[in-house]
mmCIF file of N, CA and C in Angstrom:
data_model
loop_
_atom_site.group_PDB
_atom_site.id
_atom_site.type_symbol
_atom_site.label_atom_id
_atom_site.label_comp_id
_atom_site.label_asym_id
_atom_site.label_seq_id
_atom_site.Cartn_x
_atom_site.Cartn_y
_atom_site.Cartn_z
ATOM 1 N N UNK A 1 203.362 101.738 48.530
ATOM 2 C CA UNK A 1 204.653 101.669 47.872
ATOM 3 C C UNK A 1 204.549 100.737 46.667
ATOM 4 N N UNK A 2 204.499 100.672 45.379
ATOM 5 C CA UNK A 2 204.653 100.387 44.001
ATOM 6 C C UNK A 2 206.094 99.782 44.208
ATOM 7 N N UNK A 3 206.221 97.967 44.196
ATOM 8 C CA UNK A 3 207.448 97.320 43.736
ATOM 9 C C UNK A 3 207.086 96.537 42.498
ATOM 10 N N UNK A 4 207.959 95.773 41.780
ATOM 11 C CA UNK A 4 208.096 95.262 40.914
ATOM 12 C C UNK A 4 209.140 94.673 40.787
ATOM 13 N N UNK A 5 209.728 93.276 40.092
ATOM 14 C CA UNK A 5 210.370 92.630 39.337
ATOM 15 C C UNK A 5 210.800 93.294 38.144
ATOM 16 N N UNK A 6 211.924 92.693 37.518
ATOM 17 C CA UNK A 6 212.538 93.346 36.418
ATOM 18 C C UNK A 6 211.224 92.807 35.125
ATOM 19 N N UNK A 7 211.487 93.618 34.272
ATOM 20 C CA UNK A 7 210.743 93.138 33.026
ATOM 21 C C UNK A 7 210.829 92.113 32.379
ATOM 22 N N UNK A 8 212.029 91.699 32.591
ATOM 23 C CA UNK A 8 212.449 90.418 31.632
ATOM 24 C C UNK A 8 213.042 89.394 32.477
ATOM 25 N N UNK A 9 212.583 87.984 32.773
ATOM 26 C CA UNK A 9 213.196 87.416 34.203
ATOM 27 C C UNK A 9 213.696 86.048 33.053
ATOM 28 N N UNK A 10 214.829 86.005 32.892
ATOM 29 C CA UNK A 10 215.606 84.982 31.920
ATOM 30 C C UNK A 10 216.282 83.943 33.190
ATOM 31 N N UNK A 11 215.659 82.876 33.408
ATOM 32 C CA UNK A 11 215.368 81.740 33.911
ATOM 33 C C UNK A 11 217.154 81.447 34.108
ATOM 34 N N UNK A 12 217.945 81.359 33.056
ATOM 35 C CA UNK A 12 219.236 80.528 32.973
ATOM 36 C C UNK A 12 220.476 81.467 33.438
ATOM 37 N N UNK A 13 219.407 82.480 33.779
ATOM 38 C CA UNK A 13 220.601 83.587 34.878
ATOM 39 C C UNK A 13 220.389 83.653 36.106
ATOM 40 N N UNK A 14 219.156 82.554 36.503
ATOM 41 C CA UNK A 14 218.615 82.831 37.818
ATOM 42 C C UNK A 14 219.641 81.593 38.542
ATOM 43 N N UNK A 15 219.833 82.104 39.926
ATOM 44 C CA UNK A 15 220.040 81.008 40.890
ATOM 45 C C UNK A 15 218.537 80.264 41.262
ATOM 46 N N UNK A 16 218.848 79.039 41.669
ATOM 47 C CA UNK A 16 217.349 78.295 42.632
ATOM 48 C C UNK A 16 217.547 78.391 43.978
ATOM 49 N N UNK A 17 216.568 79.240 44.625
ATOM 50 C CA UNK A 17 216.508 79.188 45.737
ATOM 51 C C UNK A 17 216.356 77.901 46.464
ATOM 52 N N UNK A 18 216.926 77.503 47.596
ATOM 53 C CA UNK A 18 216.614 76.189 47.998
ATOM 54 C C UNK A 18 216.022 75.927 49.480
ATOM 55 N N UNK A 19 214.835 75.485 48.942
ATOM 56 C CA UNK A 19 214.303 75.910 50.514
ATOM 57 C C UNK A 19 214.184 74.743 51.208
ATOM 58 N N UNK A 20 215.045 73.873 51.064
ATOM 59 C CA UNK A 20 215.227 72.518 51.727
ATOM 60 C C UNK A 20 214.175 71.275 51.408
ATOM 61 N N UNK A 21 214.301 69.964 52.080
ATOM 62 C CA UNK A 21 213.259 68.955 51.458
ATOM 63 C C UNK A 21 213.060 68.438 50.076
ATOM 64 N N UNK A 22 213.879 69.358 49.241
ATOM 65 C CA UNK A 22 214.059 68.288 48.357
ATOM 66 C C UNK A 22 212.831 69.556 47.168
ATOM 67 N N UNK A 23 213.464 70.657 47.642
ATOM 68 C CA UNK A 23 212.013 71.991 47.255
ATOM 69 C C UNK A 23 213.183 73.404 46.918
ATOM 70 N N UNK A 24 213.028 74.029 45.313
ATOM 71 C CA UNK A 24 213.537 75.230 45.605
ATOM 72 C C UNK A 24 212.975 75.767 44.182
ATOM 73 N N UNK A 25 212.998 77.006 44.128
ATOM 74 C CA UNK A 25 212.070 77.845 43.679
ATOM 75 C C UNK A 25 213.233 79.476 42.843
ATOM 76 N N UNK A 26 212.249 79.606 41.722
ATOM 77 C CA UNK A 26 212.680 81.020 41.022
ATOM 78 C C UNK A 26 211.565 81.936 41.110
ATOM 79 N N UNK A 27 211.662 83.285 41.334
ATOM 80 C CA UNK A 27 210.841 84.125 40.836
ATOM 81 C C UNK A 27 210.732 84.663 39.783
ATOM 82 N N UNK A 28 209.476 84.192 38.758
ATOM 83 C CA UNK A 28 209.623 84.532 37.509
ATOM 84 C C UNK A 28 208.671 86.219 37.375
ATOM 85 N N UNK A 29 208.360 86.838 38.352
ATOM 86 C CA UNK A 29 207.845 87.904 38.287
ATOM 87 C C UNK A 29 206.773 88.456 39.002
ATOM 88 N N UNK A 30 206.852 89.585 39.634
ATOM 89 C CA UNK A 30 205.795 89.971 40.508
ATOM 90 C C UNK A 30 205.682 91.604 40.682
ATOM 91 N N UNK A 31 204.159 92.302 41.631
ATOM 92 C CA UNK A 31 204.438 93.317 41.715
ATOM 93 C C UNK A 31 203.378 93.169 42.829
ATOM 94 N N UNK A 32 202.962 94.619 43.437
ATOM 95 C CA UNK A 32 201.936 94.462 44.561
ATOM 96 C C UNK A 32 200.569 93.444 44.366
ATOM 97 N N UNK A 33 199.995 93.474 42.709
ATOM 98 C CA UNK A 33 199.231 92.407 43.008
ATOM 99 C C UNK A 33 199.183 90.905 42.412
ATOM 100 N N UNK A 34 200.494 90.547 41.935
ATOM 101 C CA UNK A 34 200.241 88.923 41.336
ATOM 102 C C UNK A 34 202.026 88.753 41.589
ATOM 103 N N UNK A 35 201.649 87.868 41.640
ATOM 104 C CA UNK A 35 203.130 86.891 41.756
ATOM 105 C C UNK A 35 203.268 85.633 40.791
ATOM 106 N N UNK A 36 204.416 85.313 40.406
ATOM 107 C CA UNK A 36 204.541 83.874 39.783
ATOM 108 C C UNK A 36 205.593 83.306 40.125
ATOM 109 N N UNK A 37 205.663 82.244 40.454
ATOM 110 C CA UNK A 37 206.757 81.454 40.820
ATOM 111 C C UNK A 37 206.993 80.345 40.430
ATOM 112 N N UNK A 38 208.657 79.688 40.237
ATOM 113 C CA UNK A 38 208.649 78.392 39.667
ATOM 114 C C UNK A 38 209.121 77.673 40.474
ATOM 115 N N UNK A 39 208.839 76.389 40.867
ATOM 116 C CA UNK A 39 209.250 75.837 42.128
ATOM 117 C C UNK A 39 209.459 74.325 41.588
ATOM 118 N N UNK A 40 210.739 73.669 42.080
ATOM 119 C CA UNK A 40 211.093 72.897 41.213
ATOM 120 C C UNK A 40 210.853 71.425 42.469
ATOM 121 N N UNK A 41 210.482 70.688 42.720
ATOM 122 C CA UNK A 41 210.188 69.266 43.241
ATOM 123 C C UNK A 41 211.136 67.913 43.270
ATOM 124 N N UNK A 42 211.893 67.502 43.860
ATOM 125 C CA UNK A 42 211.942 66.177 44.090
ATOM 126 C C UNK A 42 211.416 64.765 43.977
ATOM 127 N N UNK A 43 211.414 63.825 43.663
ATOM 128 C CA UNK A 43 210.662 63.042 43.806
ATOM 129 C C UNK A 43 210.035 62.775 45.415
ATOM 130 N N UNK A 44 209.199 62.684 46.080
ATOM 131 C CA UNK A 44 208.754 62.439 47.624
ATOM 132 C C UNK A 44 208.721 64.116 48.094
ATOM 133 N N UNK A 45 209.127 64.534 47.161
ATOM 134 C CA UNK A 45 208.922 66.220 48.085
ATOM 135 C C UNK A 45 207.520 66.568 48.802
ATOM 136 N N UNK A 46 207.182 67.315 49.792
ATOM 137 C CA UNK A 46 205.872 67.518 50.054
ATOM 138 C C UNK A 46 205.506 68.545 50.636
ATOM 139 N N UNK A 47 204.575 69.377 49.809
ATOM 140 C CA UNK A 47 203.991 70.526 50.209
ATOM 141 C C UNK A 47 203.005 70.461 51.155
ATOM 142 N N UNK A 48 203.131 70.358 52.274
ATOM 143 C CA UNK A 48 202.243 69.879 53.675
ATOM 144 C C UNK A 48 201.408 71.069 53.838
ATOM 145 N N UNK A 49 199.820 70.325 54.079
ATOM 146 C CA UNK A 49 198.648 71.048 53.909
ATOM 147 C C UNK A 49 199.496 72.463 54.797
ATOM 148 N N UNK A 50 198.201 73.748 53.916
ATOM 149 C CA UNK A 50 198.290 75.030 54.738
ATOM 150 C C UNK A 50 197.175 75.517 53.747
ATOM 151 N N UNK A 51 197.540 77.110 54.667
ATOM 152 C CA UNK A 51 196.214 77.974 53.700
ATOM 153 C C UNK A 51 196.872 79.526 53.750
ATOM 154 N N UNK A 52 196.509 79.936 53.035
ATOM 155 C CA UNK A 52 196.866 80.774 53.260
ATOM 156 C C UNK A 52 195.724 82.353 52.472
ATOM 157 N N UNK A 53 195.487 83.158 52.338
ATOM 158 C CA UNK A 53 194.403 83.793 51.832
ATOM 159 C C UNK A 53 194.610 84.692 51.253
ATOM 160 N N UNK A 54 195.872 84.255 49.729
ATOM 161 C CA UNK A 54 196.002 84.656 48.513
ATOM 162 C C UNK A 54 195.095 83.823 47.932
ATOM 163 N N UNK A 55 194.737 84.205 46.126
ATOM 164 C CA UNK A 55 194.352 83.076 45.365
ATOM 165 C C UNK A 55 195.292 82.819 44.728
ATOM 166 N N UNK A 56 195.466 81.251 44.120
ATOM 167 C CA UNK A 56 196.152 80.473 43.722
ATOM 168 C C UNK A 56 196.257 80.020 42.480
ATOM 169 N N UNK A 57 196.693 79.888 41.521
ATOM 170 C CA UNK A 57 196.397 78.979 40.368
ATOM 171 C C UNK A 57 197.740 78.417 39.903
ATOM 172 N N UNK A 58 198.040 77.283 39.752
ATOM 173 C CA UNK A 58 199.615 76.790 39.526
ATOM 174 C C UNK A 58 199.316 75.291 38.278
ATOM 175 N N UNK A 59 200.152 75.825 37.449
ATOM 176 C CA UNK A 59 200.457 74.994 36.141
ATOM 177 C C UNK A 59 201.299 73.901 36.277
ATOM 178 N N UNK A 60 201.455 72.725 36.112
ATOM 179 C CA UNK A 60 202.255 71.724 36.172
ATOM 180 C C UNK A 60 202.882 71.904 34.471
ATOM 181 N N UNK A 61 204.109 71.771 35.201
ATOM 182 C CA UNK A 61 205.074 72.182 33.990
ATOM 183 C C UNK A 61 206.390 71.192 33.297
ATOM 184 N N UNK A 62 205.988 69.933 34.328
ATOM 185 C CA UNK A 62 206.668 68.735 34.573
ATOM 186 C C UNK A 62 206.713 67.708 35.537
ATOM 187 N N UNK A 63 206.771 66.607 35.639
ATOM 188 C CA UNK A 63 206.764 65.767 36.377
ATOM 189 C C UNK A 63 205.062 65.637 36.546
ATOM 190 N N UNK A 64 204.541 64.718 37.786
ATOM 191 C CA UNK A 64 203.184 64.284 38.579
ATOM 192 C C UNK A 64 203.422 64.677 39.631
ATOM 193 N N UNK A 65 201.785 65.201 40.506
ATOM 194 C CA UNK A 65 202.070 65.758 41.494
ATOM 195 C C UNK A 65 200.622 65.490 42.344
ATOM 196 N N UNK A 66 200.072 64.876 43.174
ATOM 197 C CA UNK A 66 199.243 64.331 44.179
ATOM 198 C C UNK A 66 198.756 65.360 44.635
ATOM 199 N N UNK A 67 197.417 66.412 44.349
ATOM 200 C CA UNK A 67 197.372 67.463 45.112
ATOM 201 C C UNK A 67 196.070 67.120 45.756
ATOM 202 N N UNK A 68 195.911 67.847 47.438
ATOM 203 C CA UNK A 68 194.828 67.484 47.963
ATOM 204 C C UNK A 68 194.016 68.903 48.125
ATOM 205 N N UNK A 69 192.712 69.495 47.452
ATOM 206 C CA UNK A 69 192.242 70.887 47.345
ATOM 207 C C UNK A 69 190.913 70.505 48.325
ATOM 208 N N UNK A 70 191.104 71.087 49.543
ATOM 209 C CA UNK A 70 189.413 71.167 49.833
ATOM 210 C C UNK A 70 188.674 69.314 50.177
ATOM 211 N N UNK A 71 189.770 68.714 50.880
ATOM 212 C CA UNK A 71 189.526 67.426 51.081
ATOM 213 C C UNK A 71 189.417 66.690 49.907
ATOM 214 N N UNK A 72 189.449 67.502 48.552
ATOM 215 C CA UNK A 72 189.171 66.264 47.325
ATOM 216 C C UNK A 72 190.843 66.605 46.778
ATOM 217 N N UNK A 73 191.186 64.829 46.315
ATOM 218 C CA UNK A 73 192.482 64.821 45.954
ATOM 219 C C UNK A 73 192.382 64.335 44.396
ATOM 220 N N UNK A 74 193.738 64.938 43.971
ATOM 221 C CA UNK A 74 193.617 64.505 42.262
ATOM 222 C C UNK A 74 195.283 64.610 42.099
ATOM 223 N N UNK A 75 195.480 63.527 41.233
ATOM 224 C CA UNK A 75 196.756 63.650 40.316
ATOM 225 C C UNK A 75 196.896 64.403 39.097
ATOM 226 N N UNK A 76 197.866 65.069 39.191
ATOM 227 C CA UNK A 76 198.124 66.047 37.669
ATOM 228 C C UNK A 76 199.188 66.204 37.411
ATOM 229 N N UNK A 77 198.849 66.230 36.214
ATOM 230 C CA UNK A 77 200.574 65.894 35.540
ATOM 231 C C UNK A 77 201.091 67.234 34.342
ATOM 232 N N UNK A 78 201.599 66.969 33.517
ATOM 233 C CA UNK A 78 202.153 68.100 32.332
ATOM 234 C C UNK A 78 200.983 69.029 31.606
ATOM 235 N N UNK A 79 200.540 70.398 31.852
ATOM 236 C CA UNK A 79 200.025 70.965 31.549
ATOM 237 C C UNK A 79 198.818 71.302 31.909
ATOM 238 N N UNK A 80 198.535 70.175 33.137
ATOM 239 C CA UNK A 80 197.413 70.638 34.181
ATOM 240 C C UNK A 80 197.393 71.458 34.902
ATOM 241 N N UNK A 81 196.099 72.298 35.387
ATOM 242 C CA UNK A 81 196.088 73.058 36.199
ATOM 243 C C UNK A 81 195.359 72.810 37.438
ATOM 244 N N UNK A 82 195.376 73.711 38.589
ATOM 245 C CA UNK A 82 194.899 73.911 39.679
ATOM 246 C C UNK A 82 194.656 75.209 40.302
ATOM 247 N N UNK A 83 193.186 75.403 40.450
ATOM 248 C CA UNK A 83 192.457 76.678 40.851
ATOM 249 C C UNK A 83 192.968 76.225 42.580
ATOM 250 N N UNK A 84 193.470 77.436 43.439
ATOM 251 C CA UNK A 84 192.956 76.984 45.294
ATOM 252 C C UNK A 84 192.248 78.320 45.486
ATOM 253 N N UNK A 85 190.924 78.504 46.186
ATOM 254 C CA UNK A 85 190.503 79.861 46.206
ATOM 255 C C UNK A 85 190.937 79.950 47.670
ATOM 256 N N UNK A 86 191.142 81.548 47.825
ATOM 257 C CA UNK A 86 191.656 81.865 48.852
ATOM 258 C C UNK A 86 190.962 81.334 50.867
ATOM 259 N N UNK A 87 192.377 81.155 51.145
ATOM 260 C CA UNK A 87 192.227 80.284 52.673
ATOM 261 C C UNK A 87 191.365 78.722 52.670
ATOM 262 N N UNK A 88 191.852 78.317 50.970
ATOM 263 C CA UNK A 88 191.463 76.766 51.443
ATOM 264 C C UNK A 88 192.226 76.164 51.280
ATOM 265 N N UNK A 89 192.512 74.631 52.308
ATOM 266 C CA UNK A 89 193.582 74.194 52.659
ATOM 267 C C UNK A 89 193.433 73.108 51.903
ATOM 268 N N UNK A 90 195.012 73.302 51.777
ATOM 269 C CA UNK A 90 195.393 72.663 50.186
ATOM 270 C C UNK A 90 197.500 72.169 50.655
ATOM 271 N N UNK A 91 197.390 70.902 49.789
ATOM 272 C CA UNK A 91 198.930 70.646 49.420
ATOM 273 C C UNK A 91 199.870 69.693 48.798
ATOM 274 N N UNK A 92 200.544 69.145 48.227
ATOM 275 C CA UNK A 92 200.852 68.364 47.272
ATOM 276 C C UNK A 92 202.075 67.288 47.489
ATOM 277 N N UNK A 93 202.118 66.295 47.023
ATOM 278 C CA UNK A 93 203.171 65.461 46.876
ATOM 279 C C UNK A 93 203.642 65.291 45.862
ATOM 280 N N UNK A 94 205.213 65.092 45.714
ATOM 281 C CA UNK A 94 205.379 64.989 43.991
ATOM 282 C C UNK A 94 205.656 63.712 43.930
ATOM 283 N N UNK A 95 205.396 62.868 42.659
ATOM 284 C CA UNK A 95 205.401 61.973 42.690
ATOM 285 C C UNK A 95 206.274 61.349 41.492
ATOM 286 N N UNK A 96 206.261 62.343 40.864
ATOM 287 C CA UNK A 96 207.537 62.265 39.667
ATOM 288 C C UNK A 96 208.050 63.805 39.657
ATOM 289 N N UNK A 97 209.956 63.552 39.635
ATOM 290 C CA UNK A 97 210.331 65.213 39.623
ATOM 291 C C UNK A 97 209.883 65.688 38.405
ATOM 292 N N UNK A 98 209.649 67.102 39.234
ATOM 293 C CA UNK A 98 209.002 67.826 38.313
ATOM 294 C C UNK A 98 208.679 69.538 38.751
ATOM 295 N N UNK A 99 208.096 70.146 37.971
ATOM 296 C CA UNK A 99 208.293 71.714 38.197
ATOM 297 C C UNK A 99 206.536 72.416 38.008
ATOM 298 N N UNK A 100 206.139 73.186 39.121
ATOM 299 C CA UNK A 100 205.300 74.018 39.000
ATOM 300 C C UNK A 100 205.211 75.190 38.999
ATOM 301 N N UNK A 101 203.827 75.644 38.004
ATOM 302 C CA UNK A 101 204.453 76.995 38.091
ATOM 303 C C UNK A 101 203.158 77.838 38.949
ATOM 304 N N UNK A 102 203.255 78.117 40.081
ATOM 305 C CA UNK A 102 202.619 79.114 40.699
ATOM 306 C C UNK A 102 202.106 80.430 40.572
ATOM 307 N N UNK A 103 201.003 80.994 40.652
ATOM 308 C CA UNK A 103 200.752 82.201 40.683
ATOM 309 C C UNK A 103 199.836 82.509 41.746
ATOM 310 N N UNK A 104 200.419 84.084 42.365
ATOM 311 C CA UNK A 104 199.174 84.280 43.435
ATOM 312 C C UNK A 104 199.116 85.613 43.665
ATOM 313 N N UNK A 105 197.811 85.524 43.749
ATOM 314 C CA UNK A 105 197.209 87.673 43.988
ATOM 315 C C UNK A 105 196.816 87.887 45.102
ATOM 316 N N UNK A 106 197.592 88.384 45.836
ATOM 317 C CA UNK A 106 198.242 89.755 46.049
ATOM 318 C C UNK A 106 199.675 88.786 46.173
ATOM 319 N N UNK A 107 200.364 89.686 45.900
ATOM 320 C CA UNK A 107 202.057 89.022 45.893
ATOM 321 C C UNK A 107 202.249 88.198 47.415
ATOM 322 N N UNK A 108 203.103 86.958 47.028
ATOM 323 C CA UNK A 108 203.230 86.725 48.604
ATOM 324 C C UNK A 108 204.593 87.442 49.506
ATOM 325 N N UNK A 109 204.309 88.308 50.210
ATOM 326 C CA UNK A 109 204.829 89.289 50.702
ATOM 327 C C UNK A 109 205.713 88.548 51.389
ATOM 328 N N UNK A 110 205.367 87.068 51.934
ATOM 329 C CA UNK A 110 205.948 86.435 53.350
ATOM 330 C C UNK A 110 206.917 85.412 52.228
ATOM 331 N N UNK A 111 206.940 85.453 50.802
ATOM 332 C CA UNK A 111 208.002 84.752 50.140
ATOM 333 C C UNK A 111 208.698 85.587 49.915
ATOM 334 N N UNK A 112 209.037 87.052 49.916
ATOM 335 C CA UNK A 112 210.314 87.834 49.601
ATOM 336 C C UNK A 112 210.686 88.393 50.842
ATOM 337 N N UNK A 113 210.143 87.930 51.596
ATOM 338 C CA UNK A 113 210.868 88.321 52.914
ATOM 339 C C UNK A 113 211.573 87.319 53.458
ATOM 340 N N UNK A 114 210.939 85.610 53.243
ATOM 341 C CA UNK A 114 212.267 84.725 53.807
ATOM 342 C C UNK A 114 211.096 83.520 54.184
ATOM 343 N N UNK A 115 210.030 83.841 54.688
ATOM 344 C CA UNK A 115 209.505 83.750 55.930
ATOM 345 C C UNK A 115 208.048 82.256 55.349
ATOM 346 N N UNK A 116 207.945 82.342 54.292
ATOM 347 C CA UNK A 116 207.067 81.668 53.692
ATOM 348 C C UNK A 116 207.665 80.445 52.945
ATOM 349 N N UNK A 117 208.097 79.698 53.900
ATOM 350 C CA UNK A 117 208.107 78.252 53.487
ATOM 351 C C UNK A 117 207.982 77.168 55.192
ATOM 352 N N UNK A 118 207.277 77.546 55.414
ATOM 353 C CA UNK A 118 206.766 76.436 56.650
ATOM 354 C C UNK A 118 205.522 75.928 55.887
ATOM 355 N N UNK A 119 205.048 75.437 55.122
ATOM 356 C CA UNK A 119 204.306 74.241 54.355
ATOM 357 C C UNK A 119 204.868 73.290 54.186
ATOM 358 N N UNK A 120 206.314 73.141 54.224
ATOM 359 C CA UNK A 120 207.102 72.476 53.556
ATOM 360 C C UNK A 120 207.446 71.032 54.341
ATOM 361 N N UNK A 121 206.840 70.345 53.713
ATOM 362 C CA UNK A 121 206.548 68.830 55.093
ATOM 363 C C UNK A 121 207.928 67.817 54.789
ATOM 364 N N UNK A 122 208.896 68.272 54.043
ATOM 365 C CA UNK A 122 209.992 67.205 53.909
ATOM 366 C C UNK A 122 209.630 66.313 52.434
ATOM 367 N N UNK A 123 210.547 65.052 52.788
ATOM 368 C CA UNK A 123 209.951 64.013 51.287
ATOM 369 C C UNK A 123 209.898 62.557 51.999
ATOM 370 N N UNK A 124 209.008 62.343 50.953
ATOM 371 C CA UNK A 124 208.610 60.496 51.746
ATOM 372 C C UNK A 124 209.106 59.397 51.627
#
């Protein structure tokens, strides 16, 4: 089955999803194989390790954010990136609010269904 997102995803018409902890998120576009998402952070918010076995790559688009990839940890801030290759466990703290922008191939099926936010470790 062939889905898709609209063509044009204009940010200031979107609601933010809020997926509690101090964590909520837009979909800026997807189809069966890539997804992007914008997910907006708290200060203390925390993306509590998981894995999952899409690949990953997510842009910091604001704020600092504590990420731990593969037992090695690094801070990144405005315009950094982060590779996670698929099923390695990985997850982040924010440390200044701020916004990332996610992408992952094959779409995450278990975020448009509801069901994909148990990573979500609260804020510190």
């Amino acid at each position: 089955m062939k889905r898709n997102s609209e063509k044009f995803i204009l940010t200031e018409e979107l609601e933010w999803e809020d997926l509690g902890a101090g964590v909520s998120r837009q979909f800026l576009g997807y189809d069966n194989q890539i997804m992007m998402v914008k997910v907006k952070f708290e200060k203390g918010a925390v993306g509590a390790s998981h894995q999952h076995f899409h690949t990953q790559t997510t842009c910091c688009a604001s704020g600092q954010f504590e990420f731990t990839v593969g037992g090695e940890k690094k801070v990144i801030g405005v315009g950094d990136g982060v590779y996670i290759e698929p099923n390695m466990l990985h997850g982040a703290v924010c440390l200044e609010p701020g916004v990332l922008i996610d992408v992952f191939s094959p779409v995450r099926e278990d975020f448009l269904t509801g069901s994909g936010v148990s990573y979500l470790g609260g804020k510190k």
